[in-house]
mmCIF file of C-alpha atoms in Angstrom:
data_model
loop_
_atom_site.group_PDB
_atom_site.id
_atom_site.type_symbol
_atom_site.label_atom_id
_atom_site.label_comp_id
_atom_site.label_asym_id
_atom_site.label_seq_id
_atom_site.Cartn_x
_atom_site.Cartn_y
_atom_site.Cartn_z
ATOM 1 C CA MET A 243 133.879 60.992 87.574
ATOM 2 C CA ASN A 244 133.907 64.738 88.381
ATOM 3 C CA LYS A 245 132.402 65.921 91.697
ATOM 4 C CA PRO A 246 128.892 67.211 91.437
ATOM 5 C CA ILE A 247 127.829 70.767 90.954
ATOM 6 C CA LEU A 248 126.305 72.060 94.359
ATOM 7 C CA ILE A 249 123.083 74.089 94.064
ATOM 8 C CA ILE A 250 122.153 76.188 97.066
ATOM 9 C CA GLY A 251 118.312 76.777 97.039
ATOM 10 C CA ALA A 252 115.386 74.844 95.776
ATOM 11 C CA GLY A 253 113.321 77.696 94.391
ATOM 12 C CA ILE A 254 112.426 78.133 90.828
ATOM 13 C CA SER A 255 115.925 79.171 89.765
ATOM 14 C CA GLY A 256 117.656 76.366 91.606
ATOM 15 C CA LEU A 257 115.275 73.755 90.463
ATOM 16 C CA THR A 258 115.556 74.920 86.859
ATOM 17 C CA THR A 259 119.398 74.689 87.179
ATOM 18 C CA ALA A 260 119.056 71.233 88.447
ATOM 19 C CA GLN A 261 116.697 70.057 85.624
ATOM 20 C CA ALA A 262 118.976 71.624 83.034
ATOM 21 C CA LEU A 263 121.823 69.624 84.472
ATOM 22 C CA ARG A 264 119.807 66.464 84.701
ATOM 23 C CA LYS A 265 119.021 66.935 80.976
ATOM 24 C CA GLU A 266 122.741 67.190 80.192
ATOM 25 C CA GLY A 267 123.867 64.356 82.382
ATOM 26 C CA ILE A 268 125.989 66.540 84.654
ATOM 27 C CA PRO A 269 126.029 65.434 88.245
ATOM 28 C CA PHE A 270 124.608 67.818 90.865
ATOM 29 C CA ARG A 271 123.142 68.068 94.367
ATOM 30 C CA VAL A 272 120.475 70.494 95.564
ATOM 31 C CA PHE A 273 120.303 71.889 99.125
ATOM 32 C CA GLU A 274 117.378 73.826 100.602
ATOM 33 C CA ARG A 275 117.107 75.390 103.993
ATOM 34 C CA ASP A 276 113.326 74.737 104.297
ATOM 35 C CA SER A 277 112.357 71.482 106.031
ATOM 36 C CA SER A 278 110.155 70.227 103.124
ATOM 37 C CA PRO A 279 108.520 71.210 99.758
ATOM 38 C CA SER A 280 105.373 72.246 101.710
ATOM 39 C CA PHE A 281 107.123 74.377 104.268
ATOM 40 C CA LYS A 282 106.252 77.685 102.597
ATOM 41 C CA SER A 283 102.766 78.876 101.863
ATOM 42 C CA ALA A 284 101.069 78.031 98.526
ATOM 43 C CA GLY A 285 102.601 80.929 96.743
ATOM 44 C CA TRP A 286 101.358 83.188 93.981
ATOM 45 C CA GLY A 287 101.696 83.214 90.258
ATOM 46 C CA LEU A 288 104.317 84.224 87.805
ATOM 47 C CA THR A 289 104.471 85.248 84.126
ATOM 48 C CA LEU A 290 106.633 83.550 81.655
ATOM 49 C CA ASN A 291 107.113 85.528 78.501
ATOM 50 C CA TRP A 292 110.301 86.352 76.573
ATOM 51 C CA ALA A 293 112.136 83.516 78.449
ATOM 52 C CA LEU A 294 109.619 80.911 77.652
ATOM 53 C CA PRO A 295 111.333 79.362 74.626
ATOM 54 C CA THR A 296 114.597 79.207 76.575
ATOM 55 C CA PHE A 297 112.784 77.629 79.587
ATOM 56 C CA ARG A 298 111.372 74.863 77.387
ATOM 57 C CA ALA A 299 114.805 74.239 75.774
ATOM 58 C CA LEU A 300 116.450 73.889 79.175
ATOM 59 C CA LEU A 301 114.063 71.259 80.578
ATOM 60 C CA PRO A 302 114.024 67.511 80.058
ATOM 61 C CA ASP A 303 111.310 66.375 77.722
ATOM 62 C CA ASP A 304 109.363 64.658 80.550
ATOM 63 C CA ILE A 305 109.117 68.074 82.348
ATOM 64 C CA VAL A 306 108.240 70.038 79.228
ATOM 65 C CA ALA A 307 105.371 67.667 78.454
ATOM 66 C CA ARG A 308 103.898 68.327 81.788
ATOM 67 C CA LEU A 309 104.206 72.178 81.722
ATOM 68 C CA PRO A 310 100.451 72.656 81.042
ATOM 69 C CA GLU A 311 99.852 71.301 84.558
ATOM 70 C CA THR A 312 101.181 74.536 85.880
ATOM 71 C CA PHE A 313 99.139 76.861 83.695
ATOM 72 C CA VAL A 314 96.583 79.319 85.219
ATOM 73 C CA ASP A 315 93.306 78.774 83.520
ATOM 74 C CA ALA A 316 94.552 75.922 81.299
ATOM 75 C CA GLU A 317 91.313 76.106 79.335
ATOM 76 C CA ALA A 318 91.864 79.707 78.375
ATOM 77 C CA VAL A 319 95.594 78.933 77.381
ATOM 78 C CA LYS A 320 94.265 75.993 75.254
ATOM 79 C CA ALA A 321 91.830 78.393 73.506
ATOM 80 C CA GLY A 322 94.764 80.707 72.745
ATOM 81 C CA GLU A 323 93.890 83.551 75.117
ATOM 82 C CA LYS A 324 96.877 85.672 75.978
ATOM 83 C CA GLY A 325 95.267 88.401 77.901
ATOM 84 C CA SER A 326 95.792 92.080 77.448
ATOM 85 C CA PHE A 327 97.282 92.849 80.826
ATOM 86 C CA THR A 328 95.456 96.224 80.950
ATOM 87 C CA PHE A 329 96.295 99.237 83.237
ATOM 88 C CA TYR A 330 93.172 100.871 84.727
ATOM 89 C CA ASP A 331 92.496 104.157 86.423
ATOM 90 C CA LEU A 332 91.016 102.784 89.586
ATOM 91 C CA SER A 333 89.053 105.982 90.247
ATOM 92 C CA THR A 334 87.062 105.846 87.021
ATOM 93 C CA GLY A 335 87.515 102.313 85.742
ATOM 94 C CA GLU A 336 88.915 103.695 82.420
ATOM 95 C CA ALA A 337 91.315 101.429 80.610
ATOM 96 C CA LEU A 338 94.534 103.377 79.905
ATOM 97 C CA TRP A 339 97.194 101.007 78.618
ATOM 98 C CA LYS A 340 97.649 97.520 77.496
ATOM 99 C CA VAL A 341 100.939 95.666 77.845
ATOM 100 C CA PRO A 342 101.507 93.603 74.678
ATOM 101 C CA ALA A 343 103.339 90.325 74.503
ATOM 102 C CA SER A 344 104.104 88.013 71.659
ATOM 103 C CA GLU A 345 103.782 84.949 73.881
ATOM 104 C CA ARG A 346 103.229 84.651 77.651
ATOM 105 C CA ILE A 347 101.800 82.235 80.039
ATOM 106 C CA ARG A 348 100.695 82.624 83.694
ATOM 107 C CA VAL A 349 101.752 79.747 85.895
ATOM 108 C CA SER A 350 101.072 78.844 89.464
ATOM 109 C CA ARG A 351 104.420 79.086 91.291
ATOM 110 C CA GLU A 352 103.405 76.205 93.664
ATOM 111 C CA ARG A 353 102.504 73.883 90.785
ATOM 112 C CA LEU A 354 105.587 74.857 88.792
ATOM 113 C CA ARG A 355 107.793 74.197 91.688
ATOM 114 C CA ARG A 356 106.217 70.858 92.405
ATOM 115 C CA LEU A 357 106.780 69.974 88.781
ATOM 116 C CA LEU A 358 110.377 70.912 88.739
ATOM 117 C CA LEU A 359 111.079 68.792 91.818
ATOM 118 C CA THR A 360 110.279 65.700 89.647
ATOM 119 C CA GLY A 361 113.136 63.354 89.582
ATOM 120 C CA LEU A 362 115.252 65.410 91.977
ATOM 121 C CA ASP A 363 116.541 64.349 95.447
ATOM 122 C CA VAL A 364 116.596 67.646 97.238
ATOM 123 C CA GLU A 365 118.399 67.743 100.607
ATOM 124 C CA TRP A 366 116.194 69.642 102.956
ATOM 125 C CA ASN A 367 117.075 71.462 106.164
ATOM 126 C CA LYS A 368 120.392 72.520 104.797
ATOM 127 C CA THR A 369 121.230 76.146 105.596
ATOM 128 C CA ILE A 370 124.539 77.314 104.176
ATOM 129 C CA GLY A 371 126.977 78.613 106.713
ATOM 130 C CA GLU A 372 130.310 78.815 105.068
ATOM 131 C CA ILE A 373 132.107 78.055 101.780
ATOM 132 C CA THR A 374 135.751 77.009 101.567
ATOM 133 C CA LYS A 375 137.905 76.808 98.515
ATOM 134 C CA GLY A 376 139.989 73.665 97.814
ATOM 135 C CA ASP A 377 142.902 73.199 95.342
ATOM 136 C CA ALA A 378 140.489 71.965 92.696
ATOM 137 C CA ASP A 379 137.008 71.948 94.375
ATOM 138 C CA VAL A 380 134.635 73.892 96.684
ATOM 139 C CA THR A 381 133.054 72.781 100.001
ATOM 140 C CA ALA A 382 129.773 74.033 101.362
ATOM 141 C CA HIS A 383 129.440 73.877 105.154
ATOM 142 C CA PHE A 384 125.862 73.785 106.523
ATOM 143 C CA LEU A 385 124.683 74.925 109.927
ATOM 144 C CA ASP A 386 123.732 71.369 110.882
ATOM 145 C CA GLY A 387 127.269 70.348 110.776
ATOM 146 C CA ASN A 388 127.286 68.609 107.351
ATOM 147 C CA THR A 389 129.502 69.380 104.416
ATOM 148 C CA ALA A 390 129.303 68.816 100.687
ATOM 149 C CA LYS A 391 132.258 68.890 98.309
ATOM 150 C CA GLY A 392 131.580 69.759 94.676
ATOM 151 C CA SER A 393 133.380 70.893 91.492
ATOM 152 C CA PHE A 394 131.274 74.084 91.369
ATOM 153 C CA LEU A 395 128.740 75.933 93.439
ATOM 154 C CA VAL A 396 125.558 77.830 92.250
ATOM 155 C CA ALA A 397 123.995 80.084 94.766
ATOM 156 C CA CYS A 398 120.315 80.329 94.191
ATOM 157 C CA ASP A 399 119.620 81.521 97.795
ATOM 158 C CA GLY A 400 117.254 84.340 97.085
ATOM 159 C CA ALA A 401 117.139 88.167 97.475
ATOM 160 C CA ARG A 402 118.796 87.969 100.891
ATOM 161 C CA SER A 403 121.484 85.620 99.687
ATOM 162 C CA THR A 404 124.085 84.610 102.269
ATOM 163 C CA VAL A 405 126.587 83.696 99.519
ATOM 164 C CA ARG A 406 126.234 87.115 98.121
ATOM 165 C CA ARG A 407 127.418 88.536 101.462
ATOM 166 C CA TRP A 408 130.687 86.675 101.024
ATOM 167 C CA MET A 409 131.074 87.623 97.382
ATOM 168 C CA HIS A 410 130.340 91.335 97.933
ATOM 169 C CA PRO A 411 131.151 92.028 101.585
ATOM 170 C CA ALA A 412 131.265 95.793 101.117
ATOM 171 C CA ALA A 413 128.159 96.032 98.830
ATOM 172 C CA CYS A 414 125.781 93.176 99.694
ATOM 173 C CA ASP A 415 122.841 95.181 101.146
ATOM 174 C CA ASN A 416 119.537 95.447 99.315
ATOM 175 C CA TYR A 417 117.974 98.778 98.449
ATOM 176 C CA GLN A 418 114.520 99.239 100.064
ATOM 177 C CA LEU A 419 111.900 101.136 97.925
ATOM 178 C CA PRO A 420 109.769 103.756 99.607
ATOM 179 C CA VAL A 421 106.662 101.575 99.073
ATOM 180 C CA ARG A 422 104.630 99.277 101.206
ATOM 181 C CA PHE A 423 103.013 96.148 99.754
ATOM 182 C CA VAL A 424 100.636 93.404 101.036
ATOM 183 C CA GLY A 425 99.212 90.541 98.954
ATOM 184 C CA ALA A 426 96.365 88.094 99.602
ATOM 185 C CA SER A 427 95.444 84.674 98.166
ATOM 186 C CA ALA A 428 91.605 84.649 98.256
ATOM 187 C CA GLU A 429 88.780 82.543 96.882
ATOM 188 C CA PHE A 430 85.959 84.120 94.976
ATOM 189 C CA SER A 431 82.799 82.755 93.568
ATOM 190 C CA GLU A 432 82.123 82.880 89.837
ATOM 191 C CA PHE A 433 79.452 85.490 90.528
ATOM 192 C CA GLN A 434 81.780 87.746 92.681
ATOM 193 C CA ILE A 435 84.488 87.602 89.894
ATOM 194 C CA ARG A 436 82.365 87.738 86.787
ATOM 195 C CA HIS A 437 83.114 91.380 85.929
ATOM 196 C CA ILE A 438 86.782 90.934 86.459
ATOM 197 C CA ARG A 439 86.737 87.940 84.025
ATOM 198 C CA GLU A 440 85.114 90.156 81.459
ATOM 199 C CA LEU A 441 88.170 92.419 81.606
ATOM 200 C CA ASP A 442 90.907 89.719 81.596
ATOM 201 C CA GLN A 443 91.122 86.017 82.186
ATOM 202 C CA TYR A 444 94.587 86.240 83.624
ATOM 203 C CA PHE A 445 95.629 89.492 85.341
ATOM 204 C CA LEU A 446 95.297 93.231 85.291
ATOM 205 C CA GLN A 447 96.663 96.331 87.263
ATOM 206 C CA GLY A 448 95.846 99.818 88.010
ATOM 207 C CA SER A 449 96.452 102.915 90.177
ATOM 208 C CA ASP A 450 94.381 105.447 91.965
ATOM 209 C CA PRO A 451 95.294 109.062 90.874
ATOM 210 C CA ARG A 452 93.861 110.531 93.881
ATOM 211 C CA THR A 453 96.145 108.471 96.394
ATOM 212 C CA ASP A 454 98.698 106.802 94.109
ATOM 213 C CA ALA A 455 97.736 103.512 95.579
ATOM 214 C CA TYR A 456 98.271 100.522 93.261
ATOM 215 C CA LEU A 457 96.402 97.235 92.535
ATOM 216 C CA TRP A 458 97.670 93.959 90.958
ATOM 217 C CA PHE A 459 95.053 91.286 90.363
ATOM 218 C CA SER A 460 95.543 87.813 88.852
ATOM 219 C CA PHE A 461 93.899 84.421 88.790
ATOM 220 C CA LEU A 462 95.749 81.614 90.500
ATOM 221 C CA GLU A 463 93.476 78.749 89.898
ATOM 222 C CA ALA A 464 90.428 78.575 87.590
ATOM 223 C CA PRO A 465 87.885 75.626 87.319
ATOM 224 C CA GLY A 466 89.629 72.708 85.646
ATOM 225 C CA ASP A 467 93.074 73.700 86.964
ATOM 226 C CA PRO A 468 94.844 71.402 89.557
ATOM 227 C CA GLY A 469 94.155 72.631 93.035
ATOM 228 C CA CYS A 470 91.138 74.860 92.130
ATOM 229 C CA PRO A 471 88.666 75.280 94.925
ATOM 230 C CA GLU A 472 85.654 72.947 94.868
ATOM 231 C CA VAL A 473 82.177 74.041 93.865
ATOM 232 C CA ARG A 474 80.576 75.841 96.704
ATOM 233 C CA ASN A 475 76.830 76.368 97.104
ATOM 234 C CA GLY A 476 76.395 75.340 93.408
ATOM 235 C CA GLU A 477 78.928 77.881 92.156
ATOM 236 C CA ARG A 478 82.338 77.402 90.622
ATOM 237 C CA MET A 479 85.138 78.930 92.609
ATOM 238 C CA TYR A 480 88.315 80.784 91.694
ATOM 239 C CA ARG A 481 91.562 81.279 93.694
ATOM 240 C CA CYS A 482 92.992 84.766 93.014
ATOM 241 C CA GLN A 483 95.961 86.879 94.009
ATOM 242 C CA VAL A 484 95.124 90.350 95.129
ATOM 243 C CA CYS A 485 97.994 92.711 95.785
ATOM 244 C CA VAL A 486 97.859 96.301 96.961
ATOM 245 C CA SER A 487 100.716 98.736 97.487
ATOM 246 C CA TRP A 488 101.025 102.408 98.480
ATOM 247 C CA PRO A 489 103.721 105.034 98.713
ATOM 248 C CA TYR A 490 105.473 105.289 102.021
ATOM 249 C CA ARG A 491 105.363 109.128 102.328
ATOM 250 C CA GLN A 492 104.042 111.822 104.528
ATOM 251 C CA GLY A 493 100.573 112.864 103.774
ATOM 252 C CA PHE A 494 99.382 109.607 102.163
ATOM 253 C CA PHE A 495 95.736 109.081 102.731
ATOM 254 C CA GLY A 496 95.349 112.065 104.838
ATOM 255 C CA ASN A 497 97.895 111.000 107.409
ATOM 256 C CA VAL A 498 100.711 113.248 108.565
ATOM 257 C CA GLU A 499 103.215 110.278 108.949
ATOM 258 C CA PRO A 500 103.866 107.644 106.315
ATOM 259 C CA ILE A 501 101.631 104.628 106.752
ATOM 260 C CA SER A 502 103.436 101.398 107.702
ATOM 261 C CA THR A 503 101.943 97.985 106.944
ATOM 262 C CA PRO A 504 99.585 96.671 109.684
ATOM 263 C CA LEU A 505 101.193 93.922 111.734
ATOM 264 C CA THR A 506 98.220 91.486 111.840
ATOM 265 C CA SER A 507 96.444 89.805 109.037
ATOM 266 C CA ILE A 508 93.062 91.087 109.839
ATOM 267 C CA GLY A 509 94.732 94.640 110.124
ATOM 268 C CA GLN A 510 96.141 94.144 106.674
ATOM 269 C CA ILE A 511 92.893 93.016 105.204
ATOM 270 C CA SER A 512 91.041 95.899 106.824
ATOM 271 C CA TRP A 513 93.597 98.304 105.446
ATOM 272 C CA ILE A 514 93.307 97.179 101.849
ATOM 273 C CA LYS A 515 89.521 97.525 102.037
ATOM 274 C CA ALA A 516 89.749 100.962 103.435
ATOM 275 C CA LEU A 517 92.045 101.973 100.660
ATOM 276 C CA SER A 518 89.542 100.746 97.981
ATOM 277 C CA THR A 519 86.328 102.145 99.439
ATOM 278 C CA ASP A 520 85.702 104.551 96.681
ATOM 279 C CA TRP A 521 87.372 102.706 93.812
ATOM 280 C CA ALA A 522 85.432 102.131 90.645
ATOM 281 C CA GLU A 523 83.829 98.817 90.004
ATOM 282 C CA PRO A 524 84.607 95.986 89.656
ATOM 283 C CA PHE A 525 87.850 96.837 91.486
ATOM 284 C CA ARG A 526 86.078 98.049 94.615
ATOM 285 C CA SER A 527 84.057 94.889 94.925
ATOM 286 C CA VAL A 528 87.011 92.509 94.599
ATOM 287 C CA LEU A 529 88.842 94.156 97.450
ATOM 288 C CA GLN A 530 85.755 94.501 99.595
ATOM 289 C CA ASN A 531 84.958 90.760 99.021
ATOM 290 C CA VAL A 532 88.396 89.505 100.213
ATOM 291 C CA PRO A 533 87.369 87.249 103.084
ATOM 292 C CA ASN A 534 88.804 88.016 106.563
ATOM 293 C CA ASN A 535 90.346 84.589 106.703
ATOM 294 C CA ALA A 536 92.208 84.928 103.475
ATOM 295 C CA GLU A 537 95.936 84.162 103.436
ATOM 296 C CA ILE A 538 97.669 87.563 103.331
ATOM 297 C CA LYS A 539 101.300 88.724 103.908
ATOM 298 C CA ALA A 540 103.398 91.759 103.673
ATOM 299 C CA VAL A 541 106.208 91.783 101.143
ATOM 300 C CA GLU A 542 109.329 94.004 101.582
ATOM 301 C CA LEU A 543 110.057 95.618 98.271
ATOM 302 C CA ILE A 544 113.861 95.378 97.778
ATOM 303 C CA ASP A 545 116.280 95.068 95.067
ATOM 304 C CA TRP A 546 119.891 94.644 94.287
ATOM 305 C CA VAL A 547 121.778 95.938 91.266
ATOM 306 C CA PRO A 548 124.098 93.222 89.971
ATOM 307 C CA ARG A 549 127.854 93.635 89.681
ATOM 308 C CA LYS A 550 130.842 91.452 89.102
ATOM 309 C CA ARG A 551 132.395 89.870 92.151
ATOM 310 C CA ALA A 552 134.571 91.756 94.493
ATOM 311 C CA SER A 553 138.242 91.424 93.857
ATOM 312 C CA GLU A 554 138.924 89.868 97.337
ATOM 313 C CA PHE A 555 136.600 86.946 96.406
ATOM 314 C CA ASP A 556 138.646 84.824 94.160
ATOM 315 C CA ASP A 557 136.860 81.504 94.113
ATOM 316 C CA TRP A 558 135.827 81.150 90.584
ATOM 317 C CA ARG A 559 134.078 77.971 91.283
ATOM 318 C CA VAL A 560 131.258 79.856 92.925
ATOM 319 C CA VAL A 561 128.576 81.979 91.174
ATOM 320 C CA LEU A 562 125.282 83.748 92.118
ATOM 321 C CA LEU A 563 122.143 83.160 90.012
ATOM 322 C CA GLY A 564 118.525 84.530 90.049
ATOM 323 C CA ASP A 565 117.390 86.740 92.833
ATOM 324 C CA ALA A 566 120.814 86.313 94.501
ATOM 325 C CA MET A 567 122.537 87.961 91.570
ATOM 326 C CA HIS A 568 119.925 90.506 90.595
ATOM 327 C CA ALA A 569 116.961 90.956 93.076
ATOM 328 C CA MET A 570 114.315 93.018 91.451
ATOM 329 C CA VAL A 571 110.873 94.164 92.407
ATOM 330 C CA MET A 572 107.839 92.533 90.705
ATOM 331 C CA TYR A 573 106.373 95.521 88.877
ATOM 332 C CA ARG A 574 107.600 94.266 85.421
ATOM 333 C CA GLY A 575 107.278 90.613 86.319
ATOM 334 C CA GLU A 576 110.665 89.820 84.905
ATOM 335 C CA GLY A 577 112.625 88.248 87.709
ATOM 336 C CA ALA A 578 111.809 84.628 86.847
ATOM 337 C CA ASN A 579 112.487 85.294 83.163
ATOM 338 C CA HIS A 580 115.949 86.656 83.887
ATOM 339 C CA ALA A 581 116.732 83.786 86.153
ATOM 340 C CA ILE A 582 115.814 81.306 83.394
ATOM 341 C CA VAL A 583 118.195 82.998 80.927
ATOM 342 C CA ASP A 584 120.893 83.016 83.747
ATOM 343 C CA VAL A 585 120.679 79.193 83.805
ATOM 344 C CA SER A 586 120.972 79.080 80.005
ATOM 345 C CA VAL A 587 124.012 81.341 79.963
ATOM 346 C CA LEU A 588 125.692 79.358 82.809
ATOM 347 C CA LEU A 589 125.056 76.087 81.125
ATOM 348 C CA GLU A 590 126.542 77.472 77.893
ATOM 349 C CA VAL A 591 129.956 78.260 79.689
ATOM 350 C CA LEU A 592 130.002 75.168 81.791
ATOM 351 C CA LYS A 593 129.125 72.362 79.415
ATOM 352 C CA PRO A 594 132.390 72.473 77.527
ATOM 353 C CA LEU A 595 134.228 72.123 80.945
ATOM 354 C CA TYR A 596 132.197 69.106 82.066
ATOM 355 C CA GLY A 597 132.485 67.411 78.662
ATOM 356 C CA ASP A 598 136.154 67.672 78.119
ATOM 357 C CA LEU A 599 138.148 68.280 81.354
ATOM 358 C CA ASP A 600 139.328 66.632 84.479
ATOM 359 C CA LEU A 601 137.818 69.052 86.975
ATOM 360 C CA ASP A 602 139.925 67.674 89.800
ATOM 361 C CA ASP A 603 143.015 69.031 88.017
ATOM 362 C CA MET A 604 144.153 72.266 89.732
ATOM 363 C CA GLU A 605 145.117 73.694 86.286
ATOM 364 C CA THR A 606 141.498 73.864 85.374
ATOM 365 C CA ASP A 607 140.916 76.787 87.769
ATOM 366 C CA GLN A 608 141.964 79.258 85.076
ATOM 367 C CA THR A 609 139.477 77.680 82.791
ATOM 368 C CA PHE A 610 136.677 78.214 85.401
ATOM 369 C CA ARG A 611 137.868 81.811 85.791
ATOM 370 C CA ALA A 612 137.417 82.515 82.060
ATOM 371 C CA ALA A 613 134.062 80.692 81.879
ATOM 372 C CA VAL A 614 132.607 82.438 85.006
ATOM 373 C CA GLY A 615 133.924 85.824 83.763
ATOM 374 C CA ARG A 616 131.814 85.308 80.575
ATOM 375 C CA TYR A 617 128.804 84.331 82.672
ATOM 376 C CA GLU A 618 129.043 87.327 84.924
ATOM 377 C CA ASP A 619 129.773 89.821 82.069
ATOM 378 C CA GLU A 620 126.496 88.674 80.233
ATOM 379 C CA VAL A 621 124.367 88.640 83.290
ATOM 380 C CA VAL A 622 125.434 91.981 84.617
ATOM 381 C CA SER A 623 125.070 93.590 81.253
ATOM 382 C CA ARG A 624 121.483 92.114 80.798
ATOM 383 C CA THR A 625 120.066 92.635 84.375
ATOM 384 C CA GLU A 626 121.627 95.796 85.583
ATOM 385 C CA THR A 627 119.145 97.842 83.452
ATOM 386 C CA ALA A 628 116.260 95.308 84.308
ATOM 387 C CA VAL A 629 116.689 95.843 88.058
ATOM 388 C CA LEU A 630 116.573 99.604 87.525
ATOM 389 C CA ALA A 631 113.701 99.514 85.157
ATOM 390 C CA SER A 632 111.678 97.410 87.626
ATOM 391 C CA ARG A 633 112.620 99.877 90.431
ATOM 392 C CA GLN A 634 111.268 102.749 88.245
ATOM 393 C CA ALA A 635 108.177 100.823 87.291
ATOM 394 C CA CYS A 636 107.393 100.493 91.001
ATOM 395 C CA LEU A 637 107.978 104.277 91.641
ATOM 396 C CA ASP A 638 105.914 105.112 88.650
ATOM 397 C CA ALA A 639 103.136 102.869 89.830
ATOM 398 C CA HIS A 640 102.852 104.962 93.026
ATOM 399 C CA ASP A 641 103.037 108.453 91.267
ATOM 400 C CA PHE A 642 100.254 108.594 88.832
ATOM 401 C CA SER A 643 101.392 111.854 87.274
ATOM 402 C CA ARG A 644 104.619 110.090 85.977
ATOM 403 C CA LEU A 645 102.634 107.459 83.980
ATOM 404 C CA ASP A 646 102.792 107.509 80.233
ATOM 405 C CA ASP A 647 103.727 105.337 77.242
ATOM 406 C CA SER A 648 107.436 105.520 78.091
ATOM 407 C CA SER A 649 107.074 104.281 81.737
ATOM 408 C CA PRO A 650 108.708 100.857 82.287
ATOM 409 C CA LEU A 651 105.526 99.922 84.136
ATOM 410 C CA ILE A 652 103.740 99.983 80.773
ATOM 411 C CA ARG A 653 106.387 99.083 78.270
ATOM 412 C CA ARG A 654 106.500 95.754 76.603
ATOM 413 C CA ARG A 655 108.494 93.017 78.476
ATOM 414 C CA VAL A 656 111.621 92.100 76.516
ATOM 415 C CA MET A 657 114.905 90.479 77.425
ATOM 416 C CA ARG A 658 116.876 93.779 76.881
ATOM 417 C CA THR A 659 115.198 97.166 77.151
ATOM 418 C CA ASP A 660 116.058 100.504 75.725
ATOM 419 C CA LEU A 661 116.160 102.072 79.255
ATOM 420 C CA GLU A 662 119.906 102.255 79.535
ATOM 421 C CA LYS A 663 119.532 105.836 80.763
ATOM 422 C CA LEU A 664 118.290 104.434 84.017
ATOM 423 C CA ALA A 665 121.599 102.543 84.528
ATOM 424 C CA LYS A 666 124.015 104.170 86.920
#
């Protein structure tokens, strides 16, 4: 029996890889640096759109059947509501653009991750420290002193990937955008959120042309969803994601120096309330009603443009996948969709090897080289433009004068865009 595929990282991309391998009967092991599934906070939502059919095709039937458990506002999904994802002028409340989609769903990241853990034996507290190449295998060395030997290794270890540093020693650093971002997970009563729900049942966005501050709002749990807050004082409750970002530049909001993110939670909540004081309704009220005990965090906006491996890294039994391969900011909501397609492409090139070859034979290394070369060619071609389009969408979101129908912030989400002019 061939040695297992080693998966580094138990986020959405790593777990999707594991479930796809489980469906195909290919042996694998999953390693995660966190101590348990609940180590991280509850998390936010994500949008599955053009990659949704691919996602369903990758997953075992038992997981596909339970996908509705992860939907945000399952009742609205069942009713066929897709949402319009409208962009608003926050100073007037005027609806400016809608982002169309043929099919999309909003899912809870936490509930999706919990579902994808089904049937998997994740090995927790495993932080990768080194990878060594064997004659016909690869060994992962962890900081706790343990090792694991496999036929192949898939690094799904995130935007600050350790494995990426080894594969691209001279070009591994992320690019930091000149924007600062905080996001809160907050509970609102049905009364407090009623006017937002009249605009959209899933999500919306907008910018203030006077300051270039940006708002993203989405629902995380609605009544009837698993994990939804209980009725309080006779009112149904909603859990929502409220994110605010602003340009890091001199003169913003009347300050001579750029405004950094406040260091404390209460400071961050006070800041987003100050930014939204004179926004139009209902956007102003939503921000002003964020409770002072809401879970809030700052997010560093970074990306990394994908490229083929450095010539000095010649272990073709190791690949990057997802954020490790193409970290992108969230302003087009495409990171998870591209990661799903990464898994599909990787599975397509690996399945013939695991079906027909003795992978312990040293002669198969050239076969791996050819297969991984095809994988990297496709991923780089597909996601280089996507990373840069997401970067431009972020910059446009914080420069209202740049916004028009051609902005990648507004354009329809598709697997391949017509924004090749952004590629360097």
